Coordinates of N, CA and C in Angstrom, one line a residue:
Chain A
X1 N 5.4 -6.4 15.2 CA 5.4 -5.6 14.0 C 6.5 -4.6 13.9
X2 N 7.2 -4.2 12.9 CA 8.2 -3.5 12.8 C 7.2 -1.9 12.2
X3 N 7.5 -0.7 12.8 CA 7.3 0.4 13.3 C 7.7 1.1 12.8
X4 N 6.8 2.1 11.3 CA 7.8 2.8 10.4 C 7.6 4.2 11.1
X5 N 8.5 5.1 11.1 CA 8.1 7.1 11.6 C 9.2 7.7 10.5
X6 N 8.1 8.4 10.3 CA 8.8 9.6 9.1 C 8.4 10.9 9.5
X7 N 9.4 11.5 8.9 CA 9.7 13.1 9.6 C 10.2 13.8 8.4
X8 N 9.7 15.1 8.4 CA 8.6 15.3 9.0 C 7.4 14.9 8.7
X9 N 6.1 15.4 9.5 CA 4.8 14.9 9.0 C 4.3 15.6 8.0
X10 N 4.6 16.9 8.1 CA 4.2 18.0 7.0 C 5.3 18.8 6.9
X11 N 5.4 19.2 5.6 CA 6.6 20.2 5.0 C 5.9 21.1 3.6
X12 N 5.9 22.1 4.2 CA 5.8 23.2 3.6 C 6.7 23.5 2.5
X13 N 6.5 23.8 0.9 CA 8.1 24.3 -0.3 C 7.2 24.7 -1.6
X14 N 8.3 25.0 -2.0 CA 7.3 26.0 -3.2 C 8.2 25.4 -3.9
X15 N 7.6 25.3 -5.3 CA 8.2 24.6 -6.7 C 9.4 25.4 -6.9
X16 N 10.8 24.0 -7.6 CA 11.8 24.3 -7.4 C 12.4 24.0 -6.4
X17 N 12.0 23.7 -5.6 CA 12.7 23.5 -4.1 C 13.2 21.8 -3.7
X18 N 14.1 21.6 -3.2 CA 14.7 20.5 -2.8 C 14.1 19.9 -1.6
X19 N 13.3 18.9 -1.4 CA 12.4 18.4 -0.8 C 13.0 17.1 -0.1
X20 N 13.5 16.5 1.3 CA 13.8 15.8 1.6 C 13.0 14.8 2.8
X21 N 12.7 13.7 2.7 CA 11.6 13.1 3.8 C 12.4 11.5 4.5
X22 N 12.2 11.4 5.7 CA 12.8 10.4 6.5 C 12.2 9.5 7.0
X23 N 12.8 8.8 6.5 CA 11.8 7.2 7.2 C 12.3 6.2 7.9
X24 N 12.4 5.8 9.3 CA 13.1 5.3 10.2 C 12.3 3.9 10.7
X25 N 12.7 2.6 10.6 CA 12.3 1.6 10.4 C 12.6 1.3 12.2
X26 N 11.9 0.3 13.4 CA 12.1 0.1 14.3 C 12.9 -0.6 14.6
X27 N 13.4 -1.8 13.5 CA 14.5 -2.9 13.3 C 14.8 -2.6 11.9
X28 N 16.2 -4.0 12.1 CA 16.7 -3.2 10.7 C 16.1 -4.0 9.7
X29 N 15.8 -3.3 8.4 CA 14.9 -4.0 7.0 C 15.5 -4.1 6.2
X30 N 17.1 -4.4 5.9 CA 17.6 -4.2 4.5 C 17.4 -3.2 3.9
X31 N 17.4 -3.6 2.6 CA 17.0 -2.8 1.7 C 15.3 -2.6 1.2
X32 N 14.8 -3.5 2.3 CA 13.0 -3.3 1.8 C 12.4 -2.4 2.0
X33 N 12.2 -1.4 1.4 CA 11.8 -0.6 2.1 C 11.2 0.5 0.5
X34 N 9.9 0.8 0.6 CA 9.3 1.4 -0.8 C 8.9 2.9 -0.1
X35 N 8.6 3.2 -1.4 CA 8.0 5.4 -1.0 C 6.6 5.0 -2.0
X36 N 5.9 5.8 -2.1 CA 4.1 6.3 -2.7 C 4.0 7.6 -2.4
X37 N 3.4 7.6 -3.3 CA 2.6 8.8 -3.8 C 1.2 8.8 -3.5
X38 N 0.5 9.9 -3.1 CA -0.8 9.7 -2.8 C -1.5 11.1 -2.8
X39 N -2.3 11.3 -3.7 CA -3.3 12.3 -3.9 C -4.8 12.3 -3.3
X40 N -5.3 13.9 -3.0 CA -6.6 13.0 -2.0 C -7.5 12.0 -3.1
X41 N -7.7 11.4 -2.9 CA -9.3 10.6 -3.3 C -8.5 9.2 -4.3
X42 N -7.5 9.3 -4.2 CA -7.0 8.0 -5.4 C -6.0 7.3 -4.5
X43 N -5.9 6.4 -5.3 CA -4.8 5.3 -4.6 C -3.4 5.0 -4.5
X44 N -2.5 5.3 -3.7 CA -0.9 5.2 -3.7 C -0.4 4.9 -4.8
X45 N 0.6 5.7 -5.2 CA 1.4 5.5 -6.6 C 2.7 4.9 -6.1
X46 N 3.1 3.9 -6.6 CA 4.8 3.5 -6.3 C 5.7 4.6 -7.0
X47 N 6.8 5.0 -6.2 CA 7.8 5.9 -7.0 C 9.0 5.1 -6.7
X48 N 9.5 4.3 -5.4 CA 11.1 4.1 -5.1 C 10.3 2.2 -4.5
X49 N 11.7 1.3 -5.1 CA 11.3 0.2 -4.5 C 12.7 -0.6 -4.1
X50 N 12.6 -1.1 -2.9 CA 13.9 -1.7 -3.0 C 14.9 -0.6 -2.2
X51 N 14.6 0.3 -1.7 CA 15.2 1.3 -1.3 C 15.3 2.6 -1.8
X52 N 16.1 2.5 -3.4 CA 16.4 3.4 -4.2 C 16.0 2.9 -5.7
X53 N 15.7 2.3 -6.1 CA 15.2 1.5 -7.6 C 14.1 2.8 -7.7
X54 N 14.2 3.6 -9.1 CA 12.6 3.9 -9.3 C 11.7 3.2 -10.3
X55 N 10.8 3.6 -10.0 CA 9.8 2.9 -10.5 C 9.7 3.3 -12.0
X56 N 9.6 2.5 -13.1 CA 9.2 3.0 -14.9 C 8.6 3.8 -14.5
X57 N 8.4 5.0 -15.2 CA 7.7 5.8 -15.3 C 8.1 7.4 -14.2
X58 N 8.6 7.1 -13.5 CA 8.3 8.2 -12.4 C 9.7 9.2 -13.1
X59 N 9.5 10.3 -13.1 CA 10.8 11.2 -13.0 C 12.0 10.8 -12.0
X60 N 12.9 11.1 -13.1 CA 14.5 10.8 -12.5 C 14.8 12.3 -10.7
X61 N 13.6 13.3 -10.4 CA 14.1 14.1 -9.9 C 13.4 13.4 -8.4
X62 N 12.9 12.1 -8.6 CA 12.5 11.2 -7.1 C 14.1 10.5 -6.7
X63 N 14.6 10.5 -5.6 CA 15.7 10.1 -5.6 C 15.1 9.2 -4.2
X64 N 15.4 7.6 -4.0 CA 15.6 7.2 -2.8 C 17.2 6.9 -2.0
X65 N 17.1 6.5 -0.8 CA 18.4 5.9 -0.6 C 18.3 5.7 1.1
X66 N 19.2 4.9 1.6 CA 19.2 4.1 2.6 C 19.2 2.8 3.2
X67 N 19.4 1.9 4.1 CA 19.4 0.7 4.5 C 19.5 0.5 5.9
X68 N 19.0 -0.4 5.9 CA 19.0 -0.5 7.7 C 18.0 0.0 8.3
X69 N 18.1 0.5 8.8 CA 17.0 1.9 9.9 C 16.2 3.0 9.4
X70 N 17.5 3.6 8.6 CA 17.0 4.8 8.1 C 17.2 4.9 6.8
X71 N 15.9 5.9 6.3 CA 15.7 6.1 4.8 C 15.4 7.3 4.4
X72 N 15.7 7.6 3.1 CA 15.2 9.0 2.6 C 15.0 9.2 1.5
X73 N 13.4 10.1 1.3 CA 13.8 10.2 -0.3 C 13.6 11.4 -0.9
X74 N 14.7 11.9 -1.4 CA 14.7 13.1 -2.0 C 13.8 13.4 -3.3
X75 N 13.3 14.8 -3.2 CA 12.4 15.1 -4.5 C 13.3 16.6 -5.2
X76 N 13.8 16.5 -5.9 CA 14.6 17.5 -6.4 C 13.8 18.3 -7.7
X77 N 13.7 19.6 -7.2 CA 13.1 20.6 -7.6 C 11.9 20.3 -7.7
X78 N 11.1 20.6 -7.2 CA 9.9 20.5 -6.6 C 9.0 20.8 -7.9
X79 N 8.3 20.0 -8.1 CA 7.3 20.3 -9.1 C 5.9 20.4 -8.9
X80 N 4.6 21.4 -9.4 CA 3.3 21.4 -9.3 C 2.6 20.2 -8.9
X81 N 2.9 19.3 -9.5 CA 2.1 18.0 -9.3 C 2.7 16.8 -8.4
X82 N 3.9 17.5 -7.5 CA 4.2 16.8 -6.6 C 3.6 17.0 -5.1
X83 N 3.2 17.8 -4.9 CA 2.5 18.3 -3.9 C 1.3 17.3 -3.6
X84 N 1.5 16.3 -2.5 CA 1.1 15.1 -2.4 C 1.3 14.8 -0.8
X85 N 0.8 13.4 -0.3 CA 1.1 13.2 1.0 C 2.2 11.1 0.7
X86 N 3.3 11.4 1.1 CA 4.2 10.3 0.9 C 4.1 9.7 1.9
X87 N 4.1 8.4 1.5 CA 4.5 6.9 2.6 C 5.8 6.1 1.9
X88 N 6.0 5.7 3.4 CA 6.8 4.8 3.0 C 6.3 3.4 4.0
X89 N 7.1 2.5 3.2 CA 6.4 0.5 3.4 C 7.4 0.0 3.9
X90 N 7.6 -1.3 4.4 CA 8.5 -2.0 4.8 C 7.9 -3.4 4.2
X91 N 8.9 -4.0 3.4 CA 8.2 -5.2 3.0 C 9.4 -6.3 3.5
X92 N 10.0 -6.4 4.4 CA 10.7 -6.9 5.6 C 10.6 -8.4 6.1
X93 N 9.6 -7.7 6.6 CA 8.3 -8.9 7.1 C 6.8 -8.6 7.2
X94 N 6.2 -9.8 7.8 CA 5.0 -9.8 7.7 C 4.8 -9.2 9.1
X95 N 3.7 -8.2 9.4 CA 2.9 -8.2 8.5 C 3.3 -6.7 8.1
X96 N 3.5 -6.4 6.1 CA 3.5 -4.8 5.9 C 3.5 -3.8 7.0
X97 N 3.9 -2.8 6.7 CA 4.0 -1.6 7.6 C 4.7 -0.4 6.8
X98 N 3.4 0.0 7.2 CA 3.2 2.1 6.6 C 4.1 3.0 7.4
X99 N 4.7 4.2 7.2 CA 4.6 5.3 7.9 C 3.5 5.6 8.2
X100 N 3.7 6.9 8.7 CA 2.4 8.0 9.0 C 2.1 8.7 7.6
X101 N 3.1 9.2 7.3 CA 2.9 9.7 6.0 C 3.6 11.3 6.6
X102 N 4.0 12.2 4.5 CA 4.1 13.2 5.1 C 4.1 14.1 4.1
X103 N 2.9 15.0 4.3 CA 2.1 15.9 3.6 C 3.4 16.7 3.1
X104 N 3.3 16.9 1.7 CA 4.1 18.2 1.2 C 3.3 19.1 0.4
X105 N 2.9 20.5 1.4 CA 2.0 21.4 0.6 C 2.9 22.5 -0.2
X106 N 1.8 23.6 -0.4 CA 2.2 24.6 -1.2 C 2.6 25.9 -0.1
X107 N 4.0 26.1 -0.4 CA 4.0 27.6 0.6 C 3.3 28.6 0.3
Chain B
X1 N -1.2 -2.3 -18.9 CA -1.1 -2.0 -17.8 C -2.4 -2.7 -17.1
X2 N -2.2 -3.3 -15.9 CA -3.5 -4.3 -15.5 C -4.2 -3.0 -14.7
X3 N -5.4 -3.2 -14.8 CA -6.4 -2.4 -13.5 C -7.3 -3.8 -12.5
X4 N -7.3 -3.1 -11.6 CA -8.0 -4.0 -10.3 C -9.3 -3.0 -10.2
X5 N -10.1 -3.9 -10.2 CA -11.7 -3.3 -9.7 C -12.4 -3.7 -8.5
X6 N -13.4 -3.0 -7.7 CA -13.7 -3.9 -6.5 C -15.1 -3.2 -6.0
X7 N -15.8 -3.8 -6.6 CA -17.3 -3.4 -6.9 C -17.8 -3.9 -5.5
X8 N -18.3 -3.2 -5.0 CA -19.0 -4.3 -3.5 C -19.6 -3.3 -3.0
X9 N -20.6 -4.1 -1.5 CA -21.4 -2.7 -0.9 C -20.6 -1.6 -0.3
X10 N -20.9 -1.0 0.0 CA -20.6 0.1 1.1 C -21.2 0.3 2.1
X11 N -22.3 -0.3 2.6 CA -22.5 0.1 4.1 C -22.3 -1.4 4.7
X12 N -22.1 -1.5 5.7 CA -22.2 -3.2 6.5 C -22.6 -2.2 7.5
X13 N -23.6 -3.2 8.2 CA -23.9 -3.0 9.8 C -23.3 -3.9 10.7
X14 N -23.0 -3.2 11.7 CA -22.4 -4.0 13.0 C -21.8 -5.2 13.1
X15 N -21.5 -6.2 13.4 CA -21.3 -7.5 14.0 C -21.5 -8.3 12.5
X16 N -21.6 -7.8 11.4 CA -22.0 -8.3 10.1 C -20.5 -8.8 9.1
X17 N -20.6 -9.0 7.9 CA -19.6 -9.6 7.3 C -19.2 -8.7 6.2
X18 N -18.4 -8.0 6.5 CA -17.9 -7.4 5.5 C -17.0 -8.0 4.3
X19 N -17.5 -8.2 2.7 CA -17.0 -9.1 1.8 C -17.1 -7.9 0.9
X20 N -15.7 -8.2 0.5 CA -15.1 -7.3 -1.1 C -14.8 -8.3 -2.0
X21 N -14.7 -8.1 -3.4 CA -14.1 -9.0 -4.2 C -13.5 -7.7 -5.2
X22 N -12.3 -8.3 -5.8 CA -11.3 -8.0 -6.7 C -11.2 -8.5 -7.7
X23 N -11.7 -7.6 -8.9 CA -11.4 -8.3 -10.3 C -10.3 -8.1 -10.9
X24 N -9.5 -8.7 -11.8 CA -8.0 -8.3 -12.2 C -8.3 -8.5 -13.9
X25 N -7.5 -7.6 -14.2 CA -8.4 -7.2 -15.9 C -7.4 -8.2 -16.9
X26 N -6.4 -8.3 -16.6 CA -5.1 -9.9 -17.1 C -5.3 -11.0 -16.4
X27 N -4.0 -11.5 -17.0 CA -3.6 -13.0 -16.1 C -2.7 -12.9 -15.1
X28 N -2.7 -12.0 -14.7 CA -1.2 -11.8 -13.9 C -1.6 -12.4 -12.2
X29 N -2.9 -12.9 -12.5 CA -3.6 -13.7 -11.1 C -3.0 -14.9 -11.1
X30 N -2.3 -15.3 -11.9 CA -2.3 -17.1 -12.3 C -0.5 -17.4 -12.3
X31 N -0.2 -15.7 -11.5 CA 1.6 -15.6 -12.1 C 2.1 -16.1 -11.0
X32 N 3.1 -16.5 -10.6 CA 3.9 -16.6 -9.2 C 4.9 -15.6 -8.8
X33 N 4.6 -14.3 -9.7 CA 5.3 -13.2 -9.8 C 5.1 -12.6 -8.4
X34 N 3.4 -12.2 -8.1 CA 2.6 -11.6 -7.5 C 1.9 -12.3 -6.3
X35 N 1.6 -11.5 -5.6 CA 0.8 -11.8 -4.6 C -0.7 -10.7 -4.7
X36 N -1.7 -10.9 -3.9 CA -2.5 -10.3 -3.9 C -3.2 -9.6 -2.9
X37 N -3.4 -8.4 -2.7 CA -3.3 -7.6 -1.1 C -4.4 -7.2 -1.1
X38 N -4.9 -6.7 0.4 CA -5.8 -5.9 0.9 C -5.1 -4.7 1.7
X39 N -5.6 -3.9 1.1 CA -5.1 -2.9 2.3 C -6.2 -1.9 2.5
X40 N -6.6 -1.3 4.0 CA -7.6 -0.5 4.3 C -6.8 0.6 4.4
X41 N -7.4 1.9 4.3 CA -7.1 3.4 5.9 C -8.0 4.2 5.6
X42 N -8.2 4.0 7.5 CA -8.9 5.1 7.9 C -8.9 6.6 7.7
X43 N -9.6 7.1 7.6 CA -10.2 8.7 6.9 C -8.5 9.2 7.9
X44 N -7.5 10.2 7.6 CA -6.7 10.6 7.7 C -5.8 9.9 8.5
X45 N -5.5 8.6 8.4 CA -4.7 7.7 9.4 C -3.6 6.6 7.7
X46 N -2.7 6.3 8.5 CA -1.6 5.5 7.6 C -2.6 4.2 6.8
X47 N -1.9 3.9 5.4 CA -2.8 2.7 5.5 C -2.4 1.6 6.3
X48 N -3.2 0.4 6.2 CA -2.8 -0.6 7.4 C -3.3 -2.0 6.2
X49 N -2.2 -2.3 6.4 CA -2.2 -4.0 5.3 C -2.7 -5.2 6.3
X50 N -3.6 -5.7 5.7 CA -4.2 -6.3 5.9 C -4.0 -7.9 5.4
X51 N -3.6 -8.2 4.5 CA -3.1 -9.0 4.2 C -3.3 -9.9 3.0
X52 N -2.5 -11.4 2.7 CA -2.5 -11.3 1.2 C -2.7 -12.5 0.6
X53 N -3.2 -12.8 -0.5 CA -2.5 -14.4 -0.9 C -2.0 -14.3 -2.2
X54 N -1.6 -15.9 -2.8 CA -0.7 -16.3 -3.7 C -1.6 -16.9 -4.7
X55 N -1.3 -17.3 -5.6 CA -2.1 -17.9 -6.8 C -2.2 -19.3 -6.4
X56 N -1.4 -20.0 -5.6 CA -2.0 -21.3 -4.7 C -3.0 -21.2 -4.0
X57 N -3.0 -20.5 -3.3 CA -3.9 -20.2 -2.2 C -3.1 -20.0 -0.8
X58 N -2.0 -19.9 -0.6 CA -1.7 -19.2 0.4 C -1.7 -17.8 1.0
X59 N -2.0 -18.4 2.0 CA -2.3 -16.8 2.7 C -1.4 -16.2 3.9
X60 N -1.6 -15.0 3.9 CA -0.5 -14.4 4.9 C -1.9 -13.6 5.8
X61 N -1.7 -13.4 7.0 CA -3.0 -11.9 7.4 C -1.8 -11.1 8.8
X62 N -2.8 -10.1 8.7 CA -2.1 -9.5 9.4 C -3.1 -10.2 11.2
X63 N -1.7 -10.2 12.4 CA -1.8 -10.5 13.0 C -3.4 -10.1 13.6
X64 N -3.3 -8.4 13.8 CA -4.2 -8.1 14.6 C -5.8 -8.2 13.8
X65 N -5.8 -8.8 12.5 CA -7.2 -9.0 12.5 C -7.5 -10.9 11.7
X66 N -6.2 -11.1 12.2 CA -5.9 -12.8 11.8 C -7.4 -13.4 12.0
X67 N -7.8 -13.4 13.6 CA -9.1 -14.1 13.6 C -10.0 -13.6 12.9
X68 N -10.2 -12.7 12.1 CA -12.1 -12.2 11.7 C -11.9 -12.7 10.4
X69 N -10.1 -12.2 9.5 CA -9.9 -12.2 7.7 C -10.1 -13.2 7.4
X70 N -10.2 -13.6 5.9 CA -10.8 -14.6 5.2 C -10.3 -14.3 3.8
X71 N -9.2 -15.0 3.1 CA -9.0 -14.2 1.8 C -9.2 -15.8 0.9
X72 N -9.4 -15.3 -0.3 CA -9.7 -16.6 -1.2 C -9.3 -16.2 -2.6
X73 N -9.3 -16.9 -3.5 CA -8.7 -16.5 -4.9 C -9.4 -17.9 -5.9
X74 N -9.7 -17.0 -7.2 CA -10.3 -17.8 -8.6 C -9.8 -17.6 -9.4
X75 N -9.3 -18.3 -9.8 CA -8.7 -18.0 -11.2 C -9.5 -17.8 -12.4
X76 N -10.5 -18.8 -12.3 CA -11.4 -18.9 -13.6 C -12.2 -17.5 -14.0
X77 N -12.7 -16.8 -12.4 CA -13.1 -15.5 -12.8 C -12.3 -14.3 -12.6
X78 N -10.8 -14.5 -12.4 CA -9.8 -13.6 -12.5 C -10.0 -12.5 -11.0
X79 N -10.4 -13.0 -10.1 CA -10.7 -12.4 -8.9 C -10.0 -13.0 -7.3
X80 N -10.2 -12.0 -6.5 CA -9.4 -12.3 -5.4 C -10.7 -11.8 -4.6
X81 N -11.1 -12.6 -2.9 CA -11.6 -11.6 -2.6 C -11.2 -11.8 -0.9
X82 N -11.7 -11.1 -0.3 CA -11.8 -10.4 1.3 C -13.4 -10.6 2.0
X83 N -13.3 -11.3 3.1 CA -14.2 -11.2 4.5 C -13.8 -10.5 5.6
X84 N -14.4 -9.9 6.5 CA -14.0 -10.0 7.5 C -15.4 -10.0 8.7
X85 N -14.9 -10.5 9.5 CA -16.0 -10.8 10.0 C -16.5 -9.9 11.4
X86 N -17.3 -10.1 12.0 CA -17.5 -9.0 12.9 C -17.3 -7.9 13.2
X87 N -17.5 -7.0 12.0 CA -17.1 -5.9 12.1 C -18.0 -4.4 13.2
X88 N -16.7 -3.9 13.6 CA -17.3 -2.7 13.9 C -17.3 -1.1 13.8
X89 N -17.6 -0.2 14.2 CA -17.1 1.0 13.5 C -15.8 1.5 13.4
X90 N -14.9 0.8 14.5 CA -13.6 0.7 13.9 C -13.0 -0.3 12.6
X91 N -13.7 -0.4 11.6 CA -13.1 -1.1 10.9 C -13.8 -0.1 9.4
X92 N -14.4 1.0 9.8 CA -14.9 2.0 9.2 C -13.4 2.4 8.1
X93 N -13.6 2.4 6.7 CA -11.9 2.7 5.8 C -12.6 2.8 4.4
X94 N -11.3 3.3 4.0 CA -11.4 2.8 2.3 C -10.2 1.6 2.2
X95 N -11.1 0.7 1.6 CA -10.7 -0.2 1.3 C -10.3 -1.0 -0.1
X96 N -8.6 -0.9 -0.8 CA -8.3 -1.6 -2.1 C -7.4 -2.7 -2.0
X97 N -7.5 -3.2 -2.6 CA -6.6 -4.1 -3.4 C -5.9 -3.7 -4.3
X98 N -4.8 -4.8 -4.1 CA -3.4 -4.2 -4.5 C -2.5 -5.5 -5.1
X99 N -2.1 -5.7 -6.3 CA -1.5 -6.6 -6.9 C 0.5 -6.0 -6.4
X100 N 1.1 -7.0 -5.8 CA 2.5 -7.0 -5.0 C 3.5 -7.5 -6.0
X101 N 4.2 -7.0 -6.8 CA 5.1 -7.9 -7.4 C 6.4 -8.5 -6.1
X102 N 6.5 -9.6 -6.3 CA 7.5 -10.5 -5.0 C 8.3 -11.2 -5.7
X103 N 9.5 -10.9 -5.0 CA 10.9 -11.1 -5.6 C 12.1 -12.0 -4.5
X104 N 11.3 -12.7 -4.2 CA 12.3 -13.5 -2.6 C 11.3 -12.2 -1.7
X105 N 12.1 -11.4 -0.5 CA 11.8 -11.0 0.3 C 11.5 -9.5 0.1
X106 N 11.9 -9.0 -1.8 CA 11.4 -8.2 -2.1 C 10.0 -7.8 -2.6
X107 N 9.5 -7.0 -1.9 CA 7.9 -6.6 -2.8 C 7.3 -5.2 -2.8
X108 N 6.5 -5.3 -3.3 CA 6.6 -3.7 -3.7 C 4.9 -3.9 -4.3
X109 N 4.0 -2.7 -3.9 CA 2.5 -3.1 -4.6 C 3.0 -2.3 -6.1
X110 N 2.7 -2.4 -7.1 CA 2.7 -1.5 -8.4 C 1.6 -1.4 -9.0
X111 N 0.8 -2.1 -8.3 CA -1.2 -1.5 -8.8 C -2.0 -1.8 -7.9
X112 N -2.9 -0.7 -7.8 CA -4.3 -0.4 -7.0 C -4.9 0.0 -7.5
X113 N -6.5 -0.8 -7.1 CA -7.6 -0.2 -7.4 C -7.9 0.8 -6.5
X114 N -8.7 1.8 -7.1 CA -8.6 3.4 -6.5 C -9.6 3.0 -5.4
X115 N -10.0 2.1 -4.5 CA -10.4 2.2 -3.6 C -11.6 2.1 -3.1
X116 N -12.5 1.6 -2.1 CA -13.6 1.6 -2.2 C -14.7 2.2 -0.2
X117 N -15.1 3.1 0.0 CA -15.1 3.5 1.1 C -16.6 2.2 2.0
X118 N -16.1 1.9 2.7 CA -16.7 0.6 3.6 C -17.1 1.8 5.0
X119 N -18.4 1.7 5.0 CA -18.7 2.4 6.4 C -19.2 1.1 7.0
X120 N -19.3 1.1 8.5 CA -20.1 0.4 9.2 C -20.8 1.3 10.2
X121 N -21.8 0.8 9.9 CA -23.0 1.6 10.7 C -24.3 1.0 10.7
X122 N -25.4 1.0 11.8 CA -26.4 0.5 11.7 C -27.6 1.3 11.1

């Protein structure tokens, strides 16, 4: 199974703020590689697919990017309703593979 | 916009069969766009994909629960569904389904049903 870790696990920022999160794949995945959104009690939102593609709908201030190993996805200016816990996927191979995830609260 | 539903029990006991099914509110079950997923996670843990099929009926599972999974698909009642078999309190999750748009080796889920909490317990 290929082995996602993102860093950090939790980050602390207050609206407005430039929010950046890492996702390090254990082999290399191309360009496969997606981000979510996830609020408590509901079910993962797609924001980035493909690496950097976003998703209809999501604000232009989600930024992805990366290949190979490493990935990141920037959230520029931080907004109320971003405060959320992110994953990232590897759709590579079988079988899927999650991060850990990583909480972005409110300072 | 399609919604996924997945009405089923919530408690299983021990060594018992845990069965979900997935209703899909289009046609997009009948597409060769998509594939069709399960994915559980445990109360503060990553989710963990479980695995998926095709509107043929192919299936993919994830290794480590290859022997127990069981996935099947209907078209006529617009549903997908999930077994697993001997379960135990580690298989304790919330558990959705997840329609995959698949592009060659690209895929990506773009809808879930908001999930459904599966305890096991006697």
């Amino acid at each position: 199974d290929i082995h996602m870790t993102q860093s950090p696990s939790s980050q602390s920022a207050s609206v407005g703020d430039r929010v950046t999160i890492i996702c390090r794949a254990s082999q290399d995945i191309g360009f496969y590689l997606n981000w979510y959104q996830q609020k408590p009690g509901k079910a993962p939102k797609l924001l980035i697919f493909s690496g950097s593609n976003l998703q209809s709908g999501v604000p232009s201030r989600f930024i992805g990017s990366g290949s190979g190993t490493e990935f990141s996805l920037t959230i520029n200016s931080l907004q109320p309703e971003d405060f959320a816990t992110y994953y990232c996927q590897q759709s590579s191979t079988v079988p899927r593979t999650f991060g850990q995830g990583t909480r972005v609260d409110i300072k | 916009q399609v919604q996924l539903q997945e009405p089923g029990p919530r408690l299983v006991k021990p060594s018992q069969t845990l069965s979900l099914t997935c209703i899909v509110s289009d046609d997009s079950l009948s597409s060769g766009s998509y594939y069709w997923s399960w994915i559980r996670q445990p109360a503060g843990e990553r989710p963990e994909w479980i695995g998926q099929i095709y509107f043929s009926g192919k299936t993919d599972y994830s290794p480590s629960l290859r022997s127990r999974v069981t996935m099947s698909i209907d078209m006529a009642k617009k549903q997908f569904s999930l077994r697993l078999s001997s379960v135990t309190a580690a298989d304790t999750a919330v558990y959705s389904c997840a329609r995959a748009y698949t592009y060659g080796p690209m895929q990506y889920f773009d809808s879930w049903a908001d999930g459904t909490l599966v305890t096991v317990s006697s």
